[in-house]
Amino acid sequence: MDKLSANQAWSPRLALLVAATFFMEFLDGTVLTTAIPSIAADFGVASASVNITMTAYLMTVAMGIPLSGWLAERLGARRIFCLAIAVFTLASLLCAASQDLTILTVSRVLQGLGGAMMVPVGTLLVLRGTPKSDLLRATAYLVWPGLLAPVLAPLVGGALTTYLSWHWIFLINLPLGAAALLAALRLVPAVPGDRNRRLDWLGLALTTAGVGALVAGLELASGHLGGSLTWPIILAGVLALAAAVLWMRRAAHPLFDLTVFGTRTFRATNSGGFIYRLTISAVPFLLPLMFQNGFGWSPLHAGIMVAAVFIGNIGIKPATTPLIRRFGFKPVLVFASLASAATFVLCAMLSRETPEPLVFALLVCSGAFRSIGFSAYASVQYADILPGQLTSANAVSATVVQLATGAGIAVGALLLRLFESDSLLLSGLGILSAGPDGGGVAAYRGAFLSIAVLMLLSTVDSLLLHRDAGAEVSRPGPAPAEAPRPPRPA
């Protein structure tokens, strides 16, 4: 039986606390981008060399997630969650105090280790105490950090670096982390772990190596320094994960219970949902580049415009749960993917001459559709998961989300390089012709049209769902009436 669920009840305050820690972790994954030139100048290194700090962080987060579920079961989720917040906060202080690139990179690894435990263990704490009828409300709290952090990161990082210094990107975590730790000690119930729970060492080694290789390969693919090593590293990661799956199917005490993939709604979230997350992760990467490099806007101008996606995310949030309850998961997922694909096509049609209010309105709509689909996938994935499968389902899902985010940025970068380097292809397609904006914008048009096609692939997967998929969560009915008792003998 699930020990935590026996003692813990649905707590909006706990869900809000977990969401706040997620926001810190997600934000620190990308916020450093705008500060790279300042860090490079302070340390006397090339800007490209500073990228190692972001790669080290993302790799540590992804590689640490598979172990976090076992740690929570073995030592207790409260203890691991509080430890994760403390490690993340301490590492943030070390990052701010770093005097050279080596120390900063090591500190980022430590910060990533804290983040790797915060996200899946925090999710587990919320989900274990949430009945299916409240799952939509619980996930509504948990999804907003993943929606907002990638959009706000350039604006937050740019403002802190411009008006203070890059050190404040990390220093701001200190009061937030301290407050989160105090709140966690008060809100999270102390439930002992299972000291007899065994660790699947081979499964852990294969999974960690596979995830690490994939993240490293995707990071190389999204930059300009991958060279001939990129695809061999990605292939090695795929092979390691395939070996992990084969091992865990026969292991007596596997790291993950892979029977979770027998649940159709969970499988959909990690197949079509993977493609959905990949495409929406590519958009915050492509938009600022198109506005700056293609339209000639300043970084601040581009950041303010991209914030329209944030407005759409937040604006639609109160309506996402009612929409899912009214129509069910399948129609909502199909609508969100089709509508998102349409906004990507419209983004491909933008030019310098497009009125800015129209661009702003388009991005608000894109953010709203993005939020609807993201929320629906986050809720439906656990709709039919049994309590005993929750730890494995949560760790697998958190790993897939990390990979989808990295893959989205890598795919966006690869598409840009493809269309930038093949001018004949661009000129051969009338819709991608340079026009008044020049060839630079044409490359972004090609990239946006390509991710629109990718988004349609997730639509196909959603169409194959049963019409009542996840109905226990989306349309919870009243408890079944008790059977009538037989009349007592006279």
Coordinates of N, CA and C in Angstrom, one line a residue, residues 372-489:
I372 N -3.7 24.9 -22.6 CA -4.8 24.0 -22.6 C -4.2 22.5 -22.8
G373 N -3.4 22.4 -23.9 CA -2.9 21.0 -24.1 C -1.9 20.6 -23.1
F374 N -1.1 21.5 -22.6 CA -0.1 21.1 -21.5 C -0.9 20.6 -20.3
S375 N -1.9 21.3 -19.9 CA -2.7 20.9 -18.7 C -3.4 19.6 -18.9
A376 N -3.9 19.4 -20.1 CA -4.7 18.2 -20.3 C -3.7 17.0 -20.3
Y377 N -2.6 17.1 -20.9 CA -1.6 16.0 -20.9 C -1.1 15.7 -19.4
A378 N -0.9 16.8 -18.7 CA -0.4 16.6 -17.3 C -1.4 15.9 -16.4
S379 N -2.7 16.0 -16.7 CA -3.7 15.4 -15.9 C -4.0 14.0 -16.4
V380 N -4.1 13.8 -17.7 CA -4.6 12.5 -18.2 C -3.5 11.4 -18.0
Q381 N -2.3 11.8 -17.8 CA -1.2 10.8 -17.7 C -1.4 9.9 -16.5
Y382 N -1.9 10.5 -15.4 CA -2.1 9.8 -14.2 C -3.5 9.3 -13.9
A383 N -4.4 9.5 -14.9 CA -5.8 9.2 -14.7 C -6.1 7.8 -14.4
D384 N -5.4 6.9 -15.1 CA -5.7 5.4 -14.9 C -4.5 4.7 -14.3
I385 N -3.6 5.4 -13.7 CA -2.4 4.8 -13.0 C -2.8 4.3 -11.6
L386 N -2.5 3.0 -11.3 CA -2.7 2.5 -10.0 C -1.8 3.1 -9.0
P387 N -2.2 3.1 -7.7 CA -1.4 3.7 -6.6 C 0.0 3.1 -6.6
G388 N 0.1 1.8 -6.7 CA 1.4 1.1 -6.7 C 2.3 1.5 -7.8
Q389 N 1.8 2.0 -8.9 CA 2.6 2.4 -10.1 C 3.0 3.8 -10.1
L390 N 2.5 4.6 -9.1 CA 2.7 6.0 -9.2 C 4.1 6.5 -9.2
T391 N 4.9 5.9 -8.3 CA 6.3 6.3 -8.2 C 7.1 6.1 -9.6
S392 N 6.9 4.9 -10.2 CA 7.5 4.7 -11.5 C 7.0 5.6 -12.6
A393 N 5.6 5.8 -12.6 CA 5.0 6.6 -13.6 C 5.5 8.0 -13.5
N394 N 5.7 8.5 -12.3 CA 6.1 9.9 -12.0 C 7.5 10.1 -12.5
A395 N 8.4 9.2 -12.1 CA 9.8 9.3 -12.5 C 10.0 9.2 -14.0
V396 N 9.3 8.2 -14.6 CA 9.4 8.1 -16.1 C 8.9 9.4 -16.8
S397 N 7.8 9.9 -16.3 CA 7.2 11.1 -16.9 C 8.1 12.3 -16.8
A398 N 8.7 12.5 -15.6 CA 9.6 13.6 -15.4 C 10.9 13.5 -16.3
T399 N 11.4 12.3 -16.5 CA 12.5 12.1 -17.4 C 12.1 12.4 -18.8
V400 N 11.0 12.0 -19.3 CA 10.5 12.2 -20.6 C 10.3 13.7 -20.9
V401 N 9.8 14.4 -19.9 CA 9.6 15.9 -20.0 C 10.9 16.6 -20.2
Q402 N 12.0 16.2 -19.4 CA 13.3 16.8 -19.6 C 13.8 16.5 -21.0
L403 N 13.7 15.3 -21.5 CA 14.1 15.0 -22.8 C 13.4 15.7 -23.9
A404 N 12.1 15.9 -23.7 CA 11.2 16.6 -24.7 C 11.7 18.1 -24.8
T405 N 11.9 18.7 -23.6 CA 12.4 20.1 -23.6 C 13.7 20.2 -24.4
G406 N 14.7 19.4 -24.1 CA 15.9 19.4 -24.8 C 15.8 19.2 -26.2
A407 N 14.9 18.2 -26.6 CA 14.7 17.9 -28.0 C 14.1 19.0 -28.7
G408 N 13.2 19.7 -28.1 CA 12.5 20.9 -28.7 C 13.5 21.9 -29.1
I409 N 14.4 22.3 -28.2 CA 15.4 23.3 -28.6 C 16.3 22.8 -29.6
A410 N 16.7 21.5 -29.5 CA 17.6 21.0 -30.5 C 17.0 20.9 -31.9
V411 N 15.7 20.5 -32.0 CA 15.0 20.4 -33.2 C 14.8 21.8 -33.8
G412 N 14.5 22.8 -33.0 CA 14.4 24.2 -33.5 C 15.7 24.7 -34.1
A413 N 16.8 24.4 -33.4 CA 18.1 24.8 -33.9 C 18.5 24.1 -35.2
L414 N 18.2 22.8 -35.2 CA 18.5 22.0 -36.5 C 17.7 22.5 -37.7
L415 N 16.4 22.8 -37.4 CA 15.6 23.3 -38.5 C 16.1 24.7 -39.0
L416 N 16.5 25.5 -38.1 CA 17.1 26.8 -38.5 C 18.3 26.6 -39.4
R417 N 19.2 25.7 -39.0 CA 20.4 25.5 -39.7 C 20.1 24.9 -41.1
L418 N 19.1 24.0 -41.1 CA 18.8 23.4 -42.4 C 18.3 24.4 -43.4
F419 N 17.3 25.3 -42.9 CA 16.8 26.3 -43.9 C 17.7 27.4 -44.2
E420 N 18.6 27.7 -43.2 CA 19.6 28.8 -43.5 C 20.6 28.4 -44.5
S421 N 21.0 27.1 -44.5 CA 22.0 26.6 -45.3 C 21.6 26.2 -46.7
D422 N 20.3 26.0 -46.9 CA 19.8 25.5 -48.2 C 18.9 26.6 -48.8
S423 N 19.6 27.6 -49.4 CA 18.9 28.7 -50.0 C 18.1 28.2 -51.3
L424 N 18.5 27.2 -51.9 CA 17.8 26.6 -53.1 C 16.5 26.1 -52.7
L425 N 16.5 25.4 -51.5 CA 15.2 24.8 -51.0 C 14.2 26.0 -50.7
L426 N 14.7 27.0 -50.1 CA 13.9 28.1 -49.7 C 13.3 28.8 -50.9
S427 N 14.1 29.0 -51.9 CA 13.7 29.7 -53.1 C 12.7 28.9 -53.9
G428 N 12.8 27.6 -53.8 CA 12.0 26.7 -54.5 C 10.6 26.6 -54.0
L429 N 10.4 27.0 -52.7 CA 9.1 27.0 -52.1 C 8.6 28.4 -52.0
G430 N 7.5 28.7 -52.7 CA 7.0 30.1 -52.7 C 6.7 30.7 -51.4
I431 N 6.2 29.9 -50.5 CA 5.7 30.4 -49.2 C 6.9 30.8 -48.3
L432 N 8.1 30.2 -48.7 CA 9.3 30.5 -47.9 C 10.2 31.5 -48.6
S433 N 9.8 32.1 -49.7 CA 10.6 33.0 -50.4 C 11.0 34.2 -49.5
A434 N 12.1 34.8 -49.7 CA 12.6 35.8 -48.8 C 11.7 37.0 -48.7
G435 N 11.2 37.5 -49.8 CA 10.3 38.6 -49.8 C 11.0 39.9 -49.3
P436 N 10.3 40.8 -48.7 CA 10.8 42.0 -48.2 C 11.7 41.9 -46.9
D437 N 11.7 40.7 -46.3 CA 12.4 40.6 -45.0 C 13.8 40.0 -45.2
G438 N 14.1 39.5 -46.3 CA 15.4 38.9 -46.5 C 15.4 37.4 -46.1
G439 N 16.5 36.7 -46.5 CA 16.6 35.3 -46.2 C 16.5 34.9 -44.8
G440 N 16.9 35.8 -43.9 CA 16.9 35.4 -42.5 C 15.6 35.0 -42.0
V441 N 14.5 35.8 -42.3 CA 13.2 35.5 -41.9 C 12.7 34.2 -42.5
A442 N 13.1 34.0 -43.8 CA 12.6 32.8 -44.5 C 13.0 31.5 -43.8
A443 N 14.2 31.5 -43.2 CA 14.6 30.3 -42.4 C 13.7 30.1 -41.2
Y444 N 13.2 31.1 -40.6 CA 12.3 31.0 -39.4 C 11.0 30.5 -39.9
R445 N 10.6 31.0 -41.1 CA 9.3 30.5 -41.7 C 9.3 29.0 -41.9
G446 N 10.4 28.5 -42.5 CA 10.6 27.1 -42.7 C 10.5 26.3 -41.4
A447 N 11.2 26.9 -40.3 CA 11.2 26.2 -39.0 C 9.8 26.1 -38.4
F448 N 9.1 27.2 -38.5 CA 7.7 27.2 -37.9 C 6.8 26.3 -38.6
L449 N 6.9 26.3 -39.9 CA 6.0 25.4 -40.7 C 6.4 23.9 -40.4
S450 N 7.6 23.6 -40.2 CA 8.0 22.2 -39.8 C 7.5 21.8 -38.5
I451 N 7.6 22.7 -37.5 CA 7.1 22.3 -36.2 C 5.5 22.2 -36.2
A452 N 4.9 22.9 -37.1 CA 3.4 22.8 -37.2 C 3.1 21.4 -37.7
V453 N 3.9 20.9 -38.6 CA 3.7 19.5 -39.1 C 4.0 18.5 -38.0
L454 N 5.0 18.7 -37.2 CA 5.3 17.8 -36.0 C 4.1 17.8 -35.1
M455 N 3.5 19.0 -34.8 CA 2.4 19.1 -33.9 C 1.2 18.3 -34.4
L456 N 1.0 18.2 -35.7 CA -0.1 17.4 -36.2 C 0.1 15.9 -35.9
L457 N 1.4 15.5 -35.8 CA 1.6 14.1 -35.4 C 1.0 13.7 -34.0
S458 N 1.1 14.7 -33.1 CA 0.5 14.5 -31.8 C -1.0 14.4 -31.9
T459 N -1.6 15.1 -32.9 CA -3.0 15.1 -33.1 C -3.5 13.6 -33.4
V460 N -2.7 13.0 -34.3 CA -3.0 11.6 -34.7 C -3.1 10.7 -33.5
D461 N -2.1 10.8 -32.6 CA -2.1 10.0 -31.4 C -3.3 10.3 -30.5
S462 N -3.7 11.5 -30.4 CA -4.9 11.9 -29.6 C -6.2 11.4 -30.2
L463 N -6.2 11.4 -31.5 CA -7.4 10.8 -32.2 C -7.7 9.4 -31.9
L464 N -6.6 8.6 -31.6 CA -6.7 7.2 -31.3 C -7.1 6.9 -29.9
L465 N -7.2 7.9 -29.0 CA -7.6 7.7 -27.7 C -9.1 7.3 -27.7
H466 N -9.5 6.5 -26.6 CA -10.9 6.2 -26.5 C -11.6 7.5 -26.1
R467 N -12.9 7.6 -26.5 CA -13.6 8.8 -26.3 C -13.8 9.1 -24.8
D468 N -13.8 8.1 -24.0 CA -13.9 8.3 -22.5 C -12.6 8.2 -21.8
A469 N -11.5 8.4 -22.5 CA -10.2 8.3 -21.8 C -10.1 9.2 -20.7
G470 N -9.7 8.7 -19.5 CA -9.5 9.5 -18.3 C -10.8 10.1 -17.7
A471 N -11.9 9.4 -18.0 CA -13.2 10.0 -17.5 C -13.3 10.0 -16.0
E472 N -12.6 9.2 -15.3 CA -12.6 9.2 -13.9 C -12.1 10.5 -13.3
V473 N -11.2 11.1 -14.1 CA -10.6 12.4 -13.7 C -11.4 13.6 -14.2
S474 N -11.7 13.5 -15.5 CA -12.3 14.6 -16.2 C -13.8 14.8 -15.8
R475 N -14.5 13.7 -15.6 CA -15.9 13.8 -15.3 C -16.2 12.9 -14.1
P476 N -15.6 13.2 -12.9 CA -15.9 12.3 -11.8 C -17.4 12.4 -11.4
G477 N -18.1 11.3 -11.3 CA -19.5 11.3 -10.9 C -19.6 11.1 -9.4
P478 N -20.8 11.1 -8.9 CA -21.1 10.8 -7.5 C -20.7 9.4 -7.2
A479 N -20.4 9.2 -5.9 CA -20.1 7.8 -5.5 C -21.2 6.9 -5.8
P480 N -21.0 5.7 -6.2 CA -22.0 4.7 -6.5 C -22.9 4.5 -5.3
A481 N -24.2 4.4 -5.5 CA -25.1 4.1 -4.3 C -24.8 2.7 -3.8
E482 N -25.0 2.5 -2.5 CA -24.9 1.2 -1.9 C -26.0 0.3 -2.4
A483 N -25.7 -1.0 -2.5 CA -26.7 -1.9 -2.9 C -27.8 -2.0 -1.8
P484 N -29.0 -2.1 -2.2 CA -30.1 -2.2 -1.1 C -29.9 -3.4 -0.2
R485 N -30.1 -3.2 1.0 CA -30.0 -4.3 2.0 C -31.2 -5.2 2.0
P486 N -31.0 -6.5 2.1 CA -32.2 -7.3 2.2 C -33.1 -7.0 3.4
P487 N -34.4 -7.1 3.2 CA -35.2 -6.8 4.4 C -35.0 -7.8 5.5
R488 N -35.1 -7.3 6.7 CA -34.9 -8.1 7.9 C -36.1 -9.0 8.1
P489 N -35.8 -10.2 8.5 CA -37.0 -11.1 8.7 C -37.9 -10.6 9.8

